[in-house]
Amino acid sequence: MKLNERSVAHYALSDSPADHTGFLRTWGGAGTPPTPSGAGRRCWFVLKGNLLFSFESREGRAPLSLVVLEGCTVELAEAPVPEEFAFAIRFDAPGVRPHLLAADGPAAQEAWVKALSRASFGYMRLVVRELENQLREARHSLDLHRRSSWKAVSSRCKPQAPDRWSSGLENGHSLSRDCSPMGLVEEEGSRPAGRGLAEWELQGPASLLLGRGQSPVSPETSCFSTLHEWYGREIMELRRAWLQRARENQPECKDQDRP
Amino acid sequence: MRYNDKELQALSRQPAEMAAELGMRGPKKGSVVKRRLVKLVVNFLFYFRIRFGPIGALLLEHCRVIHEEPNSFSISFLEDPERKYHFECCSEEQCQQWMAALRQASYEFMRRSLIFYRNEIQKMTGKDPLEQYGISEEARFQLSGLKA
């Protein structure tokens, strides 16, 4: 099967965070004949996400091998003499040979088994979804406390269109629901399709907010113009849609409390 | 770089996030569009000859997904942004669905999301949400792991 190897190698060598690194001895795989003593071949291993790369040395400029850590289990294993501290990556799929590796000591062995066991995309996705739910709930309860303080702050700031801003943001619940990191805290099945989002560069939406050092919902955020900038396009679109509806609606029609 | 073909094949048979028949054109100059079964599984995009086996896979880390007119998108990678894999969809809606799915289909995206959520929850509640899972010290979940 073809693979975009050049891109994969580039990713392996990039400074994206490595989740675990270290020397391991490897043998039993194709192209890795054991050394004359029977011991495995010592390589520098780098775990990035669900990808395990090996290099000839720490300074290696091209990965020797790649193992994709999906659909596998990692367990301690018996190593052929004179090896110790071995573990195996075993795949559920039939006909796929396990990878046998050995660490330098018991602590390294344990650390590697732990790191590799939690390397799958599915595991990461589970944790992210769990935190998504937690954040949604935390925001919801924070919203209910924030309504009055937001009204007070909006009158202190110099908004472009004071009426629009304060009314639009009174509906605090809908604001926080719709303006979370794009695509992340949406209901299942409702993708940000057709909203005209610009193509994302390499950063995910989270990094946009993290880079500014403040949170949109933190108590330190004092000016709505900053908030507006952070939420960016999505807020502008929401605002536009809201203004449109506001023009069409009766003047006395107020924002309702959403359940 | 050595990799086990059987491992990749097994992965390509896993449940897919998205799967559809799309028109695909490789990055080489002069490539023509071919109908392929395209499958998104974790952070890999597999493409199959329809009714036959898998031809190849694209690891989706450090990739960029761009909308191309009409009803199409392209995938390119950090080290060579002009080298594009081009995909034609049957509708703009399908195109947007794929683009949205692909932009989130990387481990790096998930890592950033997790760190963001962790940080937000910590600020709002004063508690580290990862502690209850006993994984708060893991390297992959640290704020320091992010590039500025």
Short mmCIF file of C-alpha atoms in Angstrom, two decimals:
data_model
loop_
_atom_site.label_atom_id
_atom_site.label_comp_id
_atom_site.label_asym_id
_atom_site.label_seq_id
_atom_site.Cartn_x
_atom_site.Cartn_y
_atom_site.Cartn_z
CA MET A 1 0.00 0.00 0.00
CA LYS A 2 1.29 3.42 -0.85
CA LEU A 3 1.86 5.93 1.91
CA ASN A 4 2.75 9.62 1.82
CA GLU A 5 6.16 8.71 3.22
CA ARG A 6 7.84 12.02 2.70
CA SER A 7 5.12 13.79 4.69
CA VAL A 8 5.17 11.09 7.34
CA ALA A 9 8.94 11.42 7.73
CA HIS A 10 8.62 15.19 7.88
CA TYR A 11 6.07 14.86 10.65
CA ALA A 12 8.31 12.42 12.51
CA LEU A 13 11.19 14.91 12.45
CA SER A 14 9.08 17.99 13.14
CA ASP A 15 9.03 19.62 16.54
CA SER A 16 5.46 18.55 17.25
CA PRO A 17 5.53 17.05 20.73
CA ALA A 18 6.82 13.52 21.17
CA ASP A 19 4.82 11.60 23.71
CA HIS A 20 7.64 9.27 24.64
CA THR A 21 11.19 8.68 23.48
CA GLY A 22 14.02 6.34 24.34
CA PHE A 23 16.33 3.57 23.25
CA LEU A 24 14.79 0.18 22.73
CA ARG A 25 16.15 -3.00 21.32
CA THR A 26 14.18 -4.49 18.50
CA TRP A 27 14.30 -7.76 16.66
CA GLY A 28 12.00 -10.14 14.93
CA GLY A 29 10.74 -7.55 12.48
CA ALA A 30 11.55 -7.68 8.80
CA GLY A 31 14.95 -6.18 8.10
CA THR A 32 16.06 -6.20 11.72
CA PRO A 33 18.33 -9.19 12.07
CA PRO A 34 19.56 -9.68 15.63
CA THR A 35 23.16 -8.84 16.41
CA PRO A 36 25.58 -11.76 16.51
CA SER A 37 25.11 -12.07 20.29
CA GLY A 38 21.39 -12.64 19.77
CA ALA A 39 20.49 -9.35 21.37
CA GLY A 40 18.15 -7.00 19.58
CA ARG A 41 19.27 -4.06 17.50
CA ARG A 42 19.36 -0.84 19.52
CA CYS A 43 17.37 2.00 17.98
CA TRP A 44 16.06 5.37 19.07
CA PHE A 45 12.28 5.25 19.29
CA VAL A 46 9.91 8.21 19.14
CA LEU A 47 6.22 7.98 19.94
CA LYS A 48 4.11 10.76 18.42
CA GLY A 49 0.40 10.33 18.89
CA ASN A 50 -0.49 6.90 17.56
CA LEU A 51 2.71 6.57 15.54
CA LEU A 52 5.85 4.82 16.74
CA PHE A 53 8.96 5.70 14.76
CA SER A 54 12.41 4.24 15.04
CA PHE A 55 15.68 5.88 14.11
CA GLU A 56 19.19 4.56 13.85
CA SER A 57 20.26 7.14 16.43
CA ARG A 58 18.96 10.20 18.28
CA GLU A 59 20.30 12.35 15.48
CA GLY A 60 18.80 10.21 12.76
CA ARG A 61 17.47 12.29 9.90
CA ALA A 62 15.18 9.65 8.46
CA PRO A 63 12.93 7.20 10.30
CA LEU A 64 13.82 3.55 9.88
CA SER A 65 10.36 2.25 10.58
CA LEU A 66 6.81 3.14 11.47
CA VAL A 67 4.28 1.20 13.53
CA VAL A 68 0.71 2.53 13.64
CA LEU A 69 -0.65 1.87 17.10
CA GLU A 70 -4.27 1.13 16.29
CA GLY A 71 -6.07 -2.10 16.96
CA CYS A 72 -3.28 -3.46 19.11
CA THR A 73 -2.48 -4.34 22.69
CA VAL A 74 0.82 -3.90 24.46
CA GLU A 75 1.96 -6.41 27.05
CA LEU A 76 5.04 -7.51 28.88
CA ALA A 77 6.71 -10.35 27.08
CA GLU A 78 9.35 -13.01 27.45
CA ALA A 79 12.49 -11.97 25.71
CA PRO A 80 14.95 -14.34 24.13
CA VAL A 81 18.11 -14.69 26.22
CA PRO A 82 20.06 -12.50 26.95
CA GLU A 83 17.32 -9.88 26.67
CA GLU A 84 15.23 -8.66 29.54
CA PHE A 85 12.50 -6.02 30.07
CA ALA A 86 10.74 -6.95 26.88
CA PHE A 87 7.24 -6.15 25.75
CA ALA A 88 5.23 -6.89 22.67
CA ILE A 89 2.85 -4.92 20.48
CA ARG A 90 0.26 -7.43 19.37
CA PHE A 91 -2.31 -6.68 16.70
CA ASP A 92 -5.88 -7.95 16.86
CA ALA A 93 -5.93 -8.53 13.12
CA PRO A 94 -5.02 -12.06 12.11
CA GLY A 95 -1.79 -12.64 10.27
CA VAL A 96 -0.07 -9.52 11.57
CA ARG A 97 3.15 -10.32 13.41
CA PRO A 98 3.72 -8.79 16.85
CA HIS A 99 6.56 -6.35 17.38
CA LEU A 100 8.98 -7.38 20.08
CA LEU A 101 10.89 -4.66 21.89
CA ALA A 102 13.11 -4.48 24.96
CA ALA A 103 13.83 -1.57 27.26
CA ASP A 104 16.96 -0.89 29.28
CA GLY A 105 15.38 -1.44 32.66
CA PRO A 106 12.11 -2.14 34.49
CA ALA A 107 11.14 1.54 34.84
CA ALA A 108 11.64 2.19 31.13
CA GLN A 109 9.77 -1.00 30.31
CA GLU A 110 6.79 0.05 32.40
CA ALA A 111 6.83 3.60 31.03
CA TRP A 112 6.85 2.37 27.45
CA VAL A 113 4.07 -0.14 27.98
CA LYS A 114 1.94 2.59 29.57
CA ALA A 115 2.66 5.16 26.88
CA LEU A 116 2.05 2.74 24.02
CA SER A 117 -1.16 1.36 25.55
CA ARG A 118 -2.68 4.85 25.60
CA ALA A 119 -1.41 5.91 22.20
CA SER A 120 -4.45 5.10 20.11
CA PHE A 121 -6.52 7.75 18.43
CA GLY A 122 -9.64 6.23 19.99
CA TYR A 123 -8.31 6.67 23.50
CA MET A 124 -7.47 10.31 22.86
CA ARG A 125 -10.87 10.88 21.30
CA LEU A 126 -12.59 9.43 24.38
CA VAL A 127 -10.73 11.77 26.70
CA VAL A 128 -11.41 14.79 24.47
CA ARG A 129 -15.13 14.02 24.31
CA GLU A 130 -15.30 13.61 28.04
CA LEU A 131 -13.65 16.98 28.59
CA GLU A 132 -15.88 18.55 25.96
CA ASN A 133 -18.91 17.49 27.98
CA GLN A 134 -17.38 18.71 31.19
CA LEU A 135 -16.59 22.08 29.68
CA ARG A 136 -20.05 22.42 28.22
CA GLU A 137 -21.56 21.76 31.63
CA ALA A 138 -19.16 24.08 33.40
CA ARG A 139 -19.92 26.86 30.90
CA HIS A 140 -23.64 26.33 31.24
CA SER A 141 -23.59 26.78 34.97
CA LEU A 142 -21.19 29.70 34.67
CA ASP A 143 -23.53 31.35 32.15
CA LEU A 144 -26.35 31.40 34.61
CA HIS A 145 -24.17 33.34 37.02
CA ARG A 146 -22.65 35.62 34.41
CA ARG A 147 -25.72 37.24 32.89
CA SER A 148 -25.88 40.15 35.29
CA SER A 149 -22.15 40.80 35.32
CA TRP A 150 -22.03 40.88 31.50
CA LYS A 151 -24.72 43.54 31.41
CA ALA A 152 -22.71 45.65 33.81
CA VAL A 153 -19.49 45.29 31.83
CA SER A 154 -21.11 46.07 28.49
CA SER A 155 -22.12 49.50 29.72
CA ARG A 156 -18.53 50.22 30.82
CA CYS A 157 -16.98 49.35 27.47
CA LYS A 158 -17.09 51.45 24.32
CA PRO A 159 -19.02 49.22 21.95
CA GLN A 160 -19.53 50.19 18.28
CA ALA A 161 -23.28 49.74 18.46
CA PRO A 162 -24.23 49.70 22.11
CA ASP A 163 -27.83 48.54 21.67
CA ARG A 164 -26.94 45.66 19.43
CA TRP A 165 -24.08 44.41 21.55
CA SER A 166 -25.80 44.43 24.90
CA SER A 167 -29.00 42.88 23.59
CA GLY A 168 -27.16 40.31 21.53
CA LEU A 169 -25.05 39.25 24.43
CA GLU A 170 -27.87 39.23 26.94
CA ASN A 171 -28.76 35.91 25.50
CA GLY A 172 -25.71 34.57 27.21
CA HIS A 173 -26.64 30.94 26.92
CA SER A 174 -26.85 30.88 23.18
CA LEU A 175 -23.61 32.82 22.92
CA SER A 176 -21.61 30.28 24.80
CA ARG A 177 -23.20 27.37 23.04
CA ASP A 178 -22.55 28.64 19.55
CA CYS A 179 -19.23 30.32 20.02
CA SER A 180 -17.12 27.60 21.48
CA PRO A 181 -14.07 26.33 19.61
CA MET A 182 -15.41 25.73 16.18
CA GLY A 183 -16.68 22.32 15.58
CA LEU A 184 -15.71 21.04 18.96
CA VAL A 185 -18.61 21.67 21.28
CA GLU A 186 -21.33 21.20 18.75
CA GLU A 187 -24.08 18.66 19.03
CA GLU A 188 -23.48 15.38 17.31
CA GLY A 189 -24.25 15.57 13.66
CA SER A 190 -24.22 19.32 13.36
CA ARG A 191 -21.01 20.07 11.55
CA PRO A 192 -19.80 23.60 10.81
CA ALA A 193 -20.68 22.97 7.20
CA GLY A 194 -21.59 25.88 4.98
CA ARG A 195 -20.57 28.52 7.48
CA GLY A 196 -17.83 29.77 5.25
CA LEU A 197 -15.01 28.95 7.61
CA ALA A 198 -11.65 29.75 6.12
CA GLU A 199 -9.38 26.77 5.71
CA TRP A 200 -7.53 26.05 8.88
CA GLU A 201 -3.84 26.26 8.77
CA LEU A 202 -2.02 23.77 10.87
CA GLN A 203 -3.42 25.11 14.13
CA GLY A 204 -6.67 23.79 15.47
CA PRO A 205 -9.24 26.25 16.80
CA ALA A 206 -8.07 25.73 20.34
CA SER A 207 -4.67 27.22 19.63
CA LEU A 208 -6.24 30.45 18.45
CA LEU A 209 -7.65 31.03 21.90
CA LEU A 210 -4.80 29.59 23.89
CA GLY A 211 -2.25 31.83 22.20
CA ARG A 212 -3.87 34.96 23.56
CA GLY A 213 -3.27 33.94 27.13
CA GLN A 214 -6.79 34.66 28.26
CA SER A 215 -9.96 32.72 28.15
CA PRO A 216 -13.17 34.09 26.64
CA VAL A 217 -15.00 33.11 29.78
CA SER A 218 -12.42 33.92 32.42
CA PRO A 219 -13.19 36.54 35.05
CA GLU A 220 -10.27 38.71 33.83
CA THR A 221 -11.86 39.37 30.46
CA SER A 222 -13.18 42.85 30.83
CA CYS A 223 -13.71 44.21 27.37
CA PHE A 224 -16.17 42.88 24.85
CA SER A 225 -14.14 44.08 21.93
CA THR A 226 -11.48 41.56 22.90
CA LEU A 227 -14.12 38.85 23.24
CA HIS A 228 -15.41 39.76 19.82
CA GLU A 229 -11.98 39.44 18.26
CA TRP A 230 -11.48 36.02 19.79
CA TYR A 231 -14.71 34.55 18.65
CA GLY A 232 -13.92 35.97 15.28
CA ARG A 233 -15.92 35.07 12.30
CA GLU A 234 -18.49 32.95 14.03
CA ILE A 235 -19.60 35.83 16.24
CA MET A 236 -19.80 38.15 13.27
CA GLU A 237 -22.01 35.73 11.45
CA LEU A 238 -24.20 35.14 14.45
CA ARG A 239 -24.47 38.85 14.96
CA ARG A 240 -25.42 39.41 11.37
CA ALA A 241 -28.08 36.74 11.56
CA TRP A 242 -29.35 38.16 14.83
CA LEU A 243 -29.57 41.68 13.41
CA GLN A 244 -31.43 40.33 10.46
CA ARG A 245 -33.95 38.59 12.67
CA ALA A 246 -34.19 41.61 14.95
CA ARG A 247 -35.14 43.80 11.99
CA GLU A 248 -37.77 41.36 10.91
CA ASN A 249 -39.21 40.81 14.39
CA GLN A 250 -41.51 43.02 16.44
CA PRO A 251 -39.62 45.64 18.45
CA GLU A 252 -41.01 44.35 21.75
CA CYS A 253 -39.90 40.82 21.07
CA LYS A 254 -37.16 40.17 23.64
CA ASP A 255 -34.59 37.45 23.99
CA GLN A 256 -36.06 34.41 25.62
CA ASP A 257 -34.42 32.29 28.19
CA ARG A 258 -33.32 29.12 26.53
CA PRO A 259 -33.75 25.98 28.61
CA MET B 1 10.99 3.82 5.90
CA ARG B 2 9.70 0.36 6.72
CA TYR B 3 6.10 -0.19 7.62
CA ASN B 4 3.96 -3.27 7.78
CA ASP B 5 1.54 -3.39 4.88
CA LYS B 6 -0.70 -5.85 6.71
CA GLU B 7 -1.00 -3.45 9.64
CA LEU B 8 -2.14 -0.68 7.33
CA GLN B 9 -4.52 -2.97 5.52
CA ALA B 10 -6.06 -4.06 8.79
CA LEU B 11 -6.46 -0.41 9.77
CA SER B 12 -8.12 0.38 6.45
CA ARG B 13 -10.78 -2.20 7.30
CA GLN B 14 -11.66 -0.53 10.62
CA PRO B 15 -14.92 1.43 10.95
CA ALA B 16 -14.56 4.69 9.08
CA GLU B 17 -15.46 8.19 10.18
CA MET B 18 -16.37 8.98 6.57
CA ALA B 19 -16.47 6.84 3.44
CA ALA B 20 -17.56 7.75 -0.06
CA GLU B 21 -16.78 7.39 -3.72
CA LEU B 22 -14.93 10.54 -4.77
CA GLY B 23 -12.97 11.66 -7.77
CA MET B 24 -9.31 11.69 -6.84
CA ARG B 25 -6.36 13.25 -8.58
CA GLY B 26 -2.82 12.74 -7.36
CA PRO B 27 -0.29 15.52 -6.89
CA LYS B 28 1.87 14.69 -9.89
CA LYS B 29 1.61 16.99 -12.85
CA GLY B 30 -0.63 15.55 -15.52
CA SER B 31 -2.56 13.22 -13.17
CA VAL B 32 -6.10 12.49 -14.18
CA VAL B 33 -9.15 12.17 -11.98
CA LYS B 34 -10.04 8.62 -11.02
CA ARG B 35 -13.03 7.35 -9.08
CA ARG B 36 -11.86 6.00 -5.75
CA LEU B 37 -13.45 4.70 -2.59
CA VAL B 38 -12.09 7.10 0.00
CA LYS B 39 -12.20 6.18 3.66
CA LEU B 40 -11.27 8.25 6.70
CA VAL B 41 -10.06 6.05 9.56
CA VAL B 42 -8.58 7.79 12.60
CA ASN B 43 -5.82 10.07 11.20
CA PHE B 44 -5.43 8.21 7.92
CA LEU B 45 -7.20 8.75 4.62
CA PHE B 46 -7.29 5.50 2.64
CA TYR B 47 -8.14 5.29 -1.00
CA PHE B 48 -9.27 2.09 -2.70
CA ARG B 49 -9.80 0.97 -6.23
CA ILE B 50 -13.56 0.52 -6.31
CA ARG B 51 -14.37 -3.20 -5.90
CA PHE B 52 -10.70 -4.01 -5.44
CA GLY B 53 -8.23 -3.46 -2.70
CA PRO B 54 -6.64 -0.44 -1.04
CA ILE B 55 -4.14 1.46 -3.11
CA GLY B 56 -2.75 3.83 -0.56
CA ALA B 57 -3.03 5.91 2.55
CA LEU B 58 -2.38 9.50 3.54
CA LEU B 59 -1.37 10.26 7.09
CA LEU B 60 -3.28 13.43 7.96
CA GLU B 61 -0.88 15.07 10.41
CA HIS B 62 0.33 18.55 9.45
CA CYS B 63 -2.00 18.64 6.49
CA ARG B 64 -3.96 21.51 5.09
CA VAL B 65 -7.46 21.11 3.65
CA ILE B 66 -8.48 23.75 1.14
CA HIS B 67 -11.76 24.29 -0.67
CA GLU B 68 -11.40 24.11 -4.45
CA GLU B 69 -14.11 25.08 -6.88
CA PRO B 70 -16.45 23.44 -7.61
CA ASN B 71 -17.49 20.86 -5.02
CA SER B 72 -13.86 19.90 -4.45
CA PHE B 73 -11.17 20.09 -1.85
CA SER B 74 -7.47 19.45 -1.80
CA ILE B 75 -5.10 18.10 0.82
CA SER B 76 -1.51 19.25 0.97
CA PHE B 77 1.23 18.86 3.53
CA LEU B 78 3.43 21.20 5.46
CA GLU B 79 6.68 20.36 3.73
CA ASP B 80 5.32 20.97 0.23
CA PRO B 81 2.11 23.01 0.16
CA GLU B 82 1.92 23.11 -3.63
CA ARG B 83 1.80 19.36 -3.93
CA LYS B 84 -1.94 18.71 -3.70
CA TYR B 85 -4.14 15.65 -3.57
CA HIS B 86 -7.37 16.70 -5.18
CA PHE B 87 -10.81 15.28 -4.37
CA GLU B 88 -14.06 15.88 -6.23
CA CYS B 89 -17.35 15.48 -4.41
CA CYS B 90 -20.82 15.13 -5.82
CA SER B 91 -22.13 18.23 -4.06
CA GLU B 92 -20.98 21.25 -2.11
CA GLU B 93 -22.63 19.80 0.98
CA GLN B 94 -20.62 16.59 0.72
CA CYS B 95 -17.52 18.65 0.14
CA GLN B 96 -18.09 20.69 3.31
CA GLN B 97 -18.75 17.53 5.33
CA TRP B 98 -15.47 15.99 4.23
CA MET B 99 -13.52 19.17 4.84
CA ALA B 100 -14.91 19.50 8.34
CA ALA B 101 -14.13 15.86 9.13
CA LEU B 102 -10.62 16.02 7.70
CA ARG B 103 -9.67 19.16 9.59
CA GLN B 104 -10.39 17.39 12.84
CA ALA B 105 -8.85 14.09 11.82
CA SER B 106 -5.42 14.53 13.26
CA TYR B 107 -3.92 13.53 16.54
CA GLU B 108 -2.40 16.98 16.84
CA PHE B 109 -5.83 18.59 16.55
CA MET B 110 -7.16 16.38 19.31
CA ARG B 111 -4.18 17.08 21.49
CA ARG B 112 -4.71 20.82 21.17
CA SER B 113 -8.42 20.45 21.87
CA LEU B 114 -7.76 18.40 24.95
CA ILE B 115 -5.21 20.82 26.32
CA PHE B 116 -7.58 23.70 25.63
CA TYR B 117 -10.49 22.01 27.39
CA ARG B 118 -8.32 20.97 30.29
CA ASN B 119 -7.09 24.50 30.71
CA GLU B 120 -10.57 26.01 30.45
CA ILE B 121 -12.08 23.59 32.91
CA GLN B 122 -9.24 24.19 35.30
CA LYS B 123 -9.75 27.94 35.11
CA MET B 124 -13.48 27.69 35.56
CA THR B 125 -13.68 25.06 38.24
CA GLY B 126 -10.21 25.17 39.78
CA LYS B 127 -9.91 21.43 39.24
CA ASP B 128 -7.81 19.44 36.81
CA PRO B 129 -10.27 17.21 34.95
CA LEU B 130 -7.58 14.68 34.09
CA GLU B 131 -6.71 13.91 37.68
CA GLN B 132 -9.59 11.53 38.15
CA TYR B 133 -8.24 9.47 35.24
CA GLY B 134 -4.76 9.40 36.67
CA ILE B 135 -3.31 10.82 33.47
CA SER B 136 -2.60 14.42 34.41
CA GLU B 137 1.16 13.93 34.29
CA GLU B 138 1.31 12.40 30.85
CA ALA B 139 3.50 14.27 28.40
CA ARG B 140 0.88 14.29 25.68
CA PHE B 141 -1.52 16.34 27.81
CA GLN B 142 0.77 19.11 28.93
CA LEU B 143 0.31 22.75 28.01
CA SER B 144 4.04 22.97 27.46
CA GLY B 145 3.65 20.55 24.60
CA LEU B 146 2.02 23.22 22.49
CA LYS B 147 3.88 25.46 20.13
CA ALA B 148 3.10 29.15 20.49
#
